[in-house]
Amino acid sequence: MHPRALELITSLELKPHPEGGRFHEAFRGTKHVTSAQGERRPAATHIYFLLADGEHSVWHRVAHDEIWNAYEGDALELAWISPAWDRIERRRLGPVAPGQSPMAVVPGGCWQRARTLGAYSLAGCTVAPGFDFADFALINDDPEAESRLREAFPDEARFLAGGSS
C-alpha cells in the first residue's frame, strides 16, 4: 500500500467500511430532519473515504443524495445505475481537468460503486439527510437487483463483491 495511504489510515483513524475501502465519520449534524421515508435523521453527515490501489467499493445504495468530493491522491471513478436501469453514469473525481471534476452527486436510492484509478484516492462523502446504516444496502443482499445488474451490465459484475478489483 502507498505510504501516504497508510499515513492517512492512521491520521484520520480510518476503519474498514462494509462496502470496501476505509472510512471515518468526521461529522454528524446535531439538528435533525424527517427523511422522505419518515425517519428522523441528522440534517447531514460527512465521512472521509479512502480507496487504495486495487480496492473498490462494491455496489451499494444509500437512501439519500450523496455528495462526493475528491481530496487527495489519484483520480477516483464513481459510477451509479440510473433510476431507470438504462445506463451507468460515470464521473471521474480529482483536480479540475478535462473529463474530471472535484465533486459529483449520486442521487439517493441509486446503486453506486467507486474505485481508485491509481495508488490511492481520498474523498469526502456528505449525505443529506444524514447517513444511517438503516438506509444502506449492499446489492449482494438483494438477489433481484444483483441479478438485474449481472444481466444489464455484465462488465460491472466484477464490482459485486470483494472490495479489490
mmCIF file of N, CA and C in Angstrom, residues 26-124:
data_model
loop_
_atom_site.group_PDB
_atom_site.id
_atom_site.type_symbol
_atom_site.label_atom_id
_atom_site.label_comp_id
_atom_site.label_asym_id
_atom_site.label_seq_id
_atom_site.Cartn_x
_atom_site.Cartn_y
_atom_site.Cartn_z
ATOM 1 N N ALA A 26 -16.572 12.025 10.102
ATOM 2 C CA ALA A 26 -15.978 13.271 10.566
ATOM 3 C C ALA A 26 -17.026 14.247 11.085
ATOM 4 N N PHE A 27 -18.292 14.059 10.682
ATOM 5 C CA PHE A 27 -19.345 14.988 11.092
ATOM 6 C C PHE A 27 -20.688 14.282 11.109
ATOM 7 N N ARG A 28 -21.436 14.520 12.161
ATOM 8 C CA ARG A 28 -22.830 14.078 12.268
ATOM 9 C C ARG A 28 -23.578 15.258 12.854
ATOM 10 N N GLY A 29 -24.458 15.858 12.055
ATOM 11 C CA GLY A 29 -25.183 17.045 12.486
ATOM 12 C C GLY A 29 -25.995 16.817 13.748
ATOM 13 N N THR A 30 -26.137 17.875 14.536
ATOM 14 C CA THR A 30 -26.924 17.789 15.765
ATOM 15 C C THR A 30 -28.377 18.202 15.545
ATOM 16 N N LYS A 31 -28.647 18.876 14.444
ATOM 17 C CA LYS A 31 -30.023 19.209 14.071
ATOM 18 C C LYS A 31 -30.589 18.024 13.307
ATOM 19 N N HIS A 32 -31.864 17.760 13.496
ATOM 20 C CA HIS A 32 -32.482 16.608 12.848
ATOM 21 C C HIS A 32 -33.613 17.021 11.920
ATOM 22 N N VAL A 33 -33.831 16.186 10.919
ATOM 23 C CA VAL A 33 -34.915 16.377 9.956
ATOM 24 C C VAL A 33 -35.647 15.055 9.805
ATOM 25 N N THR A 34 -36.792 15.107 9.163
ATOM 26 C CA THR A 34 -37.529 13.889 8.848
ATOM 27 C C THR A 34 -37.252 13.555 7.396
ATOM 28 N N SER A 35 -36.765 12.351 7.137
ATOM 29 C CA SER A 35 -36.433 11.938 5.769
ATOM 30 C C SER A 35 -37.715 11.697 4.973
ATOM 31 N N ALA A 36 -37.562 11.527 3.673
ATOM 32 C CA ALA A 36 -38.705 11.226 2.803
ATOM 33 C C ALA A 36 -39.384 9.921 3.208
ATOM 34 N N GLN A 37 -38.628 9.050 3.861
ATOM 35 C CA GLN A 37 -39.176 7.781 4.333
ATOM 36 C C GLN A 37 -39.836 7.921 5.709
ATOM 37 N N GLY A 38 -39.852 9.152 6.241
ATOM 38 C CA GLY A 38 -40.480 9.402 7.527
ATOM 39 C C GLY A 38 -39.610 9.103 8.731
ATOM 40 N N GLU A 39 -38.306 8.923 8.512
ATOM 41 C CA GLU A 39 -37.373 8.615 9.600
ATOM 42 C C GLU A 39 -36.688 9.882 10.090
ATOM 43 N N ARG A 40 -36.397 9.941 11.373
ATOM 44 C CA ARG A 40 -35.650 11.058 11.949
ATOM 45 C C ARG A 40 -34.168 10.824 11.660
ATOM 46 N N ARG A 41 -33.523 11.801 11.013
ATOM 47 C CA ARG A 41 -32.120 11.698 10.655
ATOM 48 C C ARG A 41 -31.416 13.012 10.945
ATOM 49 N N PRO A 42 -30.097 12.964 11.180
ATOM 50 C CA PRO A 42 -29.349 14.226 11.263
ATOM 51 C C PRO A 42 -29.510 14.954 9.925
ATOM 52 N N ALA A 43 -29.450 16.288 9.968
ATOM 53 C CA ALA A 43 -29.602 17.045 8.727
ATOM 54 C C ALA A 43 -28.544 16.645 7.700
ATOM 55 N N ALA A 44 -27.330 16.337 8.171
ATOM 56 C CA ALA A 44 -26.256 15.921 7.259
ATOM 57 C C ALA A 44 -25.201 15.142 8.039
ATOM 58 N N THR A 45 -24.471 14.304 7.309
ATOM 59 C CA THR A 45 -23.311 13.594 7.844
ATOM 60 C C THR A 45 -22.194 13.686 6.815
ATOM 61 N N HIS A 46 -20.961 13.475 7.286
ATOM 62 C CA HIS A 46 -19.813 13.522 6.377
ATOM 63 C C HIS A 46 -18.767 12.507 6.825
ATOM 64 N N ILE A 47 -18.207 11.787 5.857
ATOM 65 C CA ILE A 47 -17.123 10.854 6.144
ATOM 66 C C ILE A 47 -15.926 11.142 5.248
ATOM 67 N N TYR A 48 -14.752 10.724 5.735
ATOM 68 C CA TYR A 48 -13.577 10.580 4.885
ATOM 69 C C TYR A 48 -13.642 9.152 4.364
ATOM 70 N N PHE A 49 -13.297 8.957 3.099
ATOM 71 C CA PHE A 49 -13.366 7.632 2.481
ATOM 72 C C PHE A 49 -12.113 7.422 1.646
ATOM 73 N N LEU A 50 -11.404 6.331 1.906
ATOM 74 C CA LEU A 50 -10.144 6.035 1.226
ATOM 75 C C LEU A 50 -10.223 4.708 0.499
ATOM 76 N N LEU A 51 -9.797 4.725 -0.736
ATOM 77 C CA LEU A 51 -9.595 3.502 -1.514
ATOM 78 C C LEU A 51 -8.132 3.457 -1.913
ATOM 79 N N ALA A 52 -7.470 2.339 -1.639
ATOM 80 C CA ALA A 52 -6.068 2.163 -2.020
ATOM 81 C C ALA A 52 -6.006 1.331 -3.299
ATOM 82 N N ASP A 53 -4.822 1.268 -3.884
ATOM 83 C CA ASP A 53 -4.584 0.536 -5.129
ATOM 84 C C ASP A 53 -5.257 -0.832 -5.108
ATOM 85 N N GLY A 54 -6.063 -1.098 -6.129
ATOM 86 C CA GLY A 54 -6.732 -2.382 -6.254
ATOM 87 C C GLY A 54 -8.024 -2.500 -5.470
ATOM 88 N N GLU A 55 -8.349 -1.514 -4.652
ATOM 89 C CA GLU A 55 -9.592 -1.566 -3.872
ATOM 90 C C GLU A 55 -10.730 -0.875 -4.614
ATOM 91 N N HIS A 56 -11.933 -1.308 -4.286
ATOM 92 C CA HIS A 56 -13.135 -0.643 -4.794
ATOM 93 C C HIS A 56 -14.250 -0.797 -3.769
ATOM 94 N N SER A 57 -15.253 0.033 -3.915
ATOM 95 C CA SER A 57 -16.444 -0.180 -3.115
ATOM 96 C C SER A 57 -17.368 -1.062 -3.950
ATOM 97 N N VAL A 58 -18.015 -2.002 -3.297
ATOM 98 C CA VAL A 58 -18.951 -2.872 -4.005
ATOM 99 C C VAL A 58 -20.234 -2.090 -4.268
ATOM 100 N N TRP A 59 -21.042 -2.611 -5.180
ATOM 101 C CA TRP A 59 -22.310 -1.964 -5.481
ATOM 102 C C TRP A 59 -23.136 -1.879 -4.201
ATOM 103 N N HIS A 60 -23.595 -0.678 -3.909
ATOM 104 C CA HIS A 60 -24.381 -0.429 -2.710
ATOM 105 C C HIS A 60 -25.327 0.742 -2.971
ATOM 106 N N ARG A 61 -26.234 0.938 -2.032
ATOM 107 C CA ARG A 61 -27.235 2.001 -2.189
ATOM 108 C C ARG A 61 -27.373 2.751 -0.866
ATOM 109 N N VAL A 62 -27.506 4.063 -0.982
ATOM 110 C CA VAL A 62 -27.773 4.944 0.154
ATOM 111 C C VAL A 62 -29.110 5.621 -0.151
ATOM 112 N N ALA A 63 -29.963 5.752 0.835
ATOM 113 C CA ALA A 63 -31.313 6.276 0.597
ATOM 114 C C ALA A 63 -31.335 7.727 0.131
ATOM 115 N N HIS A 64 -30.353 8.521 0.549
ATOM 116 C CA HIS A 64 -30.386 9.957 0.270
ATOM 117 C C HIS A 64 -29.233 10.386 -0.624
ATOM 118 N N ASP A 65 -29.355 11.596 -1.180
ATOM 119 C CA ASP A 65 -28.302 12.121 -2.051
ATOM 120 C C ASP A 65 -26.959 12.105 -1.334
ATOM 121 N N GLU A 66 -25.911 11.736 -2.102
ATOM 122 C CA GLU A 66 -24.562 11.682 -1.557
ATOM 123 C C GLU A 66 -23.641 12.559 -2.409
ATOM 124 N N ILE A 67 -23.030 13.537 -1.773
ATOM 125 C CA ILE A 67 -22.101 14.447 -2.447
ATOM 126 C C ILE A 67 -20.689 13.930 -2.205
ATOM 127 N N TRP A 68 -19.971 13.666 -3.298
ATOM 128 C CA TRP A 68 -18.588 13.182 -3.235
ATOM 129 C C TRP A 68 -17.645 14.324 -3.589
ATOM 130 N N ASN A 69 -16.577 14.488 -2.803
ATOM 131 C CA ASN A 69 -15.532 15.465 -3.080
ATOM 132 C C ASN A 69 -14.181 14.770 -3.069
ATOM 133 N N ALA A 70 -13.385 15.034 -4.090
ATOM 134 C CA ALA A 70 -12.020 14.499 -4.153
ATOM 135 C C ALA A 70 -11.129 15.380 -3.297
ATOM 136 N N TYR A 71 -10.334 14.743 -2.417
ATOM 137 C CA TYR A 71 -9.440 15.490 -1.540
ATOM 138 C C TYR A 71 -7.974 15.346 -1.927
ATOM 139 N N GLU A 72 -7.556 14.118 -2.157
ATOM 140 C CA GLU A 72 -6.121 13.880 -2.299
ATOM 141 C C GLU A 72 -5.895 12.565 -3.028
ATOM 142 N N GLY A 73 -4.731 12.457 -3.643
ATOM 143 C CA GLY A 73 -4.341 11.213 -4.294
ATOM 144 C C GLY A 73 -4.733 11.204 -5.756
ATOM 145 N N ASP A 74 -4.912 10.001 -6.269
ATOM 146 C CA ASP A 74 -5.233 9.818 -7.683
ATOM 147 C C ASP A 74 -6.730 9.957 -7.922
ATOM 148 N N ALA A 75 -7.067 10.069 -9.200
ATOM 149 C CA ALA A 75 -8.476 10.181 -9.572
ATOM 150 C C ALA A 75 -9.252 8.954 -9.091
ATOM 151 N N LEU A 76 -10.530 9.155 -8.879
ATOM 152 C CA LEU A 76 -11.443 8.113 -8.435
ATOM 153 C C LEU A 76 -12.565 8.027 -9.449
ATOM 154 N N GLU A 77 -12.935 6.808 -9.834
ATOM 155 C CA GLU A 77 -14.083 6.617 -10.719
ATOM 156 C C GLU A 77 -15.296 6.301 -9.866
ATOM 157 N N LEU A 78 -16.310 7.118 -10.012
ATOM 158 C CA LEU A 78 -17.584 6.940 -9.330
ATOM 159 C C LEU A 78 -18.602 6.529 -10.390
ATOM 160 N N ALA A 79 -19.396 5.506 -10.102
ATOM 161 C CA ALA A 79 -20.400 5.045 -11.068
ATOM 162 C C ALA A 79 -21.694 4.737 -10.336
ATOM 163 N N TRP A 80 -22.798 4.999 -11.014
ATOM 164 C CA TRP A 80 -24.099 4.625 -10.459
ATOM 165 C C TRP A 80 -25.059 4.276 -11.584
ATOM 166 N N ILE A 81 -26.025 3.430 -11.242
ATOM 167 C CA ILE A 81 -27.026 2.982 -12.202
ATOM 168 C C ILE A 81 -28.159 3.995 -12.199
ATOM 169 N N SER A 82 -28.549 4.429 -13.386
ATOM 170 C CA SER A 82 -29.641 5.399 -13.483
ATOM 171 C C SER A 82 -30.919 4.802 -12.878
ATOM 172 N N PRO A 83 -31.825 5.643 -12.378
ATOM 173 C CA PRO A 83 -33.055 5.128 -11.780
ATOM 174 C C PRO A 83 -33.864 4.217 -12.722
ATOM 175 N N ALA A 84 -33.761 4.450 -14.028
ATOM 176 C CA ALA A 84 -34.495 3.623 -14.998
ATOM 177 C C ALA A 84 -33.740 2.341 -15.363
ATOM 178 N N TRP A 85 -32.567 2.138 -14.797
ATOM 179 C CA TRP A 85 -31.710 0.976 -15.085
ATOM 180 C C TRP A 85 -31.358 0.900 -16.576
ATOM 181 N N ASP A 86 -31.270 2.040 -17.266
ATOM 182 C CA ASP A 86 -30.972 2.011 -18.696
ATOM 183 C C ASP A 86 -29.531 2.394 -19.027
ATOM 184 N N ARG A 87 -28.786 2.848 -18.022
ATOM 185 C CA ARG A 87 -27.389 3.222 -18.267
ATOM 186 C C ARG A 87 -26.646 3.356 -16.935
ATOM 187 N N ILE A 88 -25.333 3.366 -17.057
ATOM 188 C CA ILE A 88 -24.481 3.628 -15.902
ATOM 189 C C ILE A 88 -23.887 5.012 -16.084
ATOM 190 N N GLU A 89 -24.083 5.841 -15.091
ATOM 191 C CA GLU A 89 -23.483 7.178 -15.071
ATOM 192 C C GLU A 89 -22.089 7.032 -14.467
ATOM 193 N N ARG A 90 -21.117 7.693 -15.053
ATOM 194 C CA ARG A 90 -19.749 7.643 -14.533
ATOM 195 C C ARG A 90 -19.210 9.062 -14.386
ATOM 196 N N ARG A 91 -18.508 9.266 -13.288
ATOM 197 C CA ARG A 91 -17.825 10.536 -13.072
ATOM 198 C C ARG A 91 -16.413 10.225 -12.602
ATOM 199 N N ARG A 92 -15.483 11.005 -13.101
ATOM 200 C CA ARG A 92 -14.084 10.888 -12.678
ATOM 201 C C ARG A 92 -13.820 12.051 -11.738
ATOM 202 N N LEU A 93 -13.478 11.719 -10.477
ATOM 203 C CA LEU A 93 -13.235 12.745 -9.463
ATOM 204 C C LEU A 93 -11.744 12.968 -9.275
ATOM 205 N N GLY A 94 -11.369 14.220 -9.202
ATOM 206 C CA GLY A 94 -9.987 14.609 -8.983
ATOM 207 C C GLY A 94 -9.870 16.094 -9.211
ATOM 208 N N PRO A 95 -8.638 16.619 -9.271
ATOM 209 C CA PRO A 95 -8.457 18.043 -9.546
ATOM 210 C C PRO A 95 -9.129 18.429 -10.869
ATOM 211 N N VAL A 96 -9.557 19.666 -10.967
ATOM 212 C CA VAL A 96 -10.238 20.136 -12.172
ATOM 213 C C VAL A 96 -9.347 19.900 -13.390
ATOM 214 N N ALA A 97 -9.894 19.178 -14.362
ATOM 215 C CA ALA A 97 -9.191 18.852 -15.606
ATOM 216 C C ALA A 97 -10.250 18.392 -16.606
ATOM 217 N N PRO A 98 -9.915 18.374 -17.894
ATOM 218 C CA PRO A 98 -10.889 17.889 -18.867
ATOM 219 C C PRO A 98 -11.369 16.478 -18.497
ATOM 220 N N GLY A 99 -12.678 16.294 -18.435
ATOM 221 C CA GLY A 99 -13.260 14.998 -18.116
ATOM 222 C C GLY A 99 -13.187 14.624 -16.641
ATOM 223 N N GLN A 100 -12.823 15.571 -15.804
ATOM 224 C CA GLN A 100 -12.641 15.285 -14.383
ATOM 225 C C GLN A 100 -13.112 16.485 -13.563
ATOM 226 N N SER A 101 -13.745 16.192 -12.436
ATOM 227 C CA SER A 101 -14.266 17.236 -11.563
ATOM 228 C C SER A 101 -13.954 16.885 -10.114
ATOM 229 N N PRO A 102 -13.834 17.872 -9.238
ATOM 230 C CA PRO A 102 -13.579 17.565 -7.835
ATOM 231 C C PRO A 102 -14.833 17.150 -7.063
ATOM 232 N N MET A 103 -16.025 17.193 -7.702
ATOM 233 C CA MET A 103 -17.258 16.905 -6.997
ATOM 234 C C MET A 103 -18.266 16.233 -7.914
ATOM 235 N N ALA A 104 -19.054 15.337 -7.328
ATOM 236 C CA ALA A 104 -20.174 14.711 -8.041
ATOM 237 C C ALA A 104 -21.240 14.364 -7.015
ATOM 238 N N VAL A 105 -22.466 14.238 -7.500
ATOM 239 C CA VAL A 105 -23.581 13.878 -6.621
ATOM 240 C C VAL A 105 -24.229 12.600 -7.142
ATOM 241 N N VAL A 106 -24.337 11.603 -6.261
ATOM 242 C CA VAL A 106 -25.062 10.380 -6.585
ATOM 243 C C VAL A 106 -26.475 10.552 -6.029
ATOM 244 N N PRO A 107 -27.489 10.474 -6.898
ATOM 245 C CA PRO A 107 -28.863 10.626 -6.411
ATOM 246 C C PRO A 107 -29.229 9.528 -5.411
ATOM 247 N N GLY A 108 -29.952 9.916 -4.384
ATOM 248 C CA GLY A 108 -30.386 8.956 -3.382
ATOM 249 C C GLY A 108 -31.134 7.787 -3.999
ATOM 250 N N GLY A 109 -30.873 6.603 -3.486
ATOM 251 C CA GLY A 109 -31.568 5.396 -3.943
ATOM 252 C C GLY A 109 -30.936 4.709 -5.136
ATOM 253 N N CYS A 110 -29.903 5.295 -5.741
ATOM 254 C CA CYS A 110 -29.237 4.669 -6.889
ATOM 255 C C CYS A 110 -28.155 3.708 -6.397
ATOM 256 N N TRP A 111 -28.034 2.576 -7.075
ATOM 257 C CA TRP A 111 -26.926 1.660 -6.793
ATOM 258 C C TRP A 111 -25.660 2.325 -7.288
ATOM 259 N N GLN A 112 -24.608 2.311 -6.475
ATOM 260 C CA GLN A 112 -23.364 3.004 -6.808
ATOM 261 C C GLN A 112 -22.153 2.179 -6.397
ATOM 262 N N ARG A 113 -21.003 2.563 -6.974
ATOM 263 C CA ARG A 113 -19.721 1.974 -6.581
ATOM 264 C C ARG A 113 -18.626 2.958 -6.946
ATOM 265 N N ALA A 114 -17.434 2.733 -6.377
ATOM 266 C CA ALA A 114 -16.293 3.606 -6.658
ATOM 267 C C ALA A 114 -15.029 2.759 -6.700
ATOM 268 N N ARG A 115 -14.021 3.290 -7.409
ATOM 269 C CA ARG A 115 -12.697 2.647 -7.411
ATOM 270 C C ARG A 115 -11.645 3.710 -7.648
ATOM 271 N N THR A 116 -10.485 3.480 -7.049
ATOM 272 C CA THR A 116 -9.377 4.376 -7.299
ATOM 273 C C THR A 116 -8.783 4.041 -8.665
ATOM 274 N N LEU A 117 -8.250 5.044 -9.319
ATOM 275 C CA LEU A 117 -7.610 4.839 -10.618
ATOM 276 C C LEU A 117 -6.090 4.914 -10.496
ATOM 277 N N GLY A 118 -5.598 4.803 -9.283
ATOM 278 C CA GLY A 118 -4.155 4.880 -9.058
ATOM 279 C C GLY A 118 -3.771 4.234 -7.746
ATOM 280 N N ALA A 119 -2.770 4.815 -7.086
ATOM 281 C CA ALA A 119 -2.246 4.256 -5.841
ATOM 282 C C ALA A 119 -3.210 4.419 -4.676
ATOM 283 N N TYR A 120 -3.905 5.545 -4.624
ATOM 284 C CA TYR A 120 -4.913 5.760 -3.582
ATOM 285 C C TYR A 120 -5.747 6.984 -3.937
ATOM 286 N N SER A 121 -6.941 7.034 -3.380
ATOM 287 C CA SER A 121 -7.840 8.179 -3.535
ATOM 288 C C SER A 121 -8.493 8.445 -2.196
ATOM 289 N N LEU A 122 -8.408 9.678 -1.732
ATOM 290 C CA LEU A 122 -9.103 10.103 -0.525
ATOM 291 C C LEU A 122 -10.218 11.041 -0.944
ATOM 292 N N ALA A 123 -11.425 10.706 -0.530
ATOM 293 C CA ALA A 123 -12.606 11.505 -0.865
ATOM 294 C C ALA A 123 -13.365 11.828 0.406
ATOM 295 N N GLY A 124 -14.275 12.772 0.279
ATOM 296 C CA GLY A 124 -15.225 13.078 1.332
ATOM 297 C C GLY A 124 -16.612 12.797 0.796
#
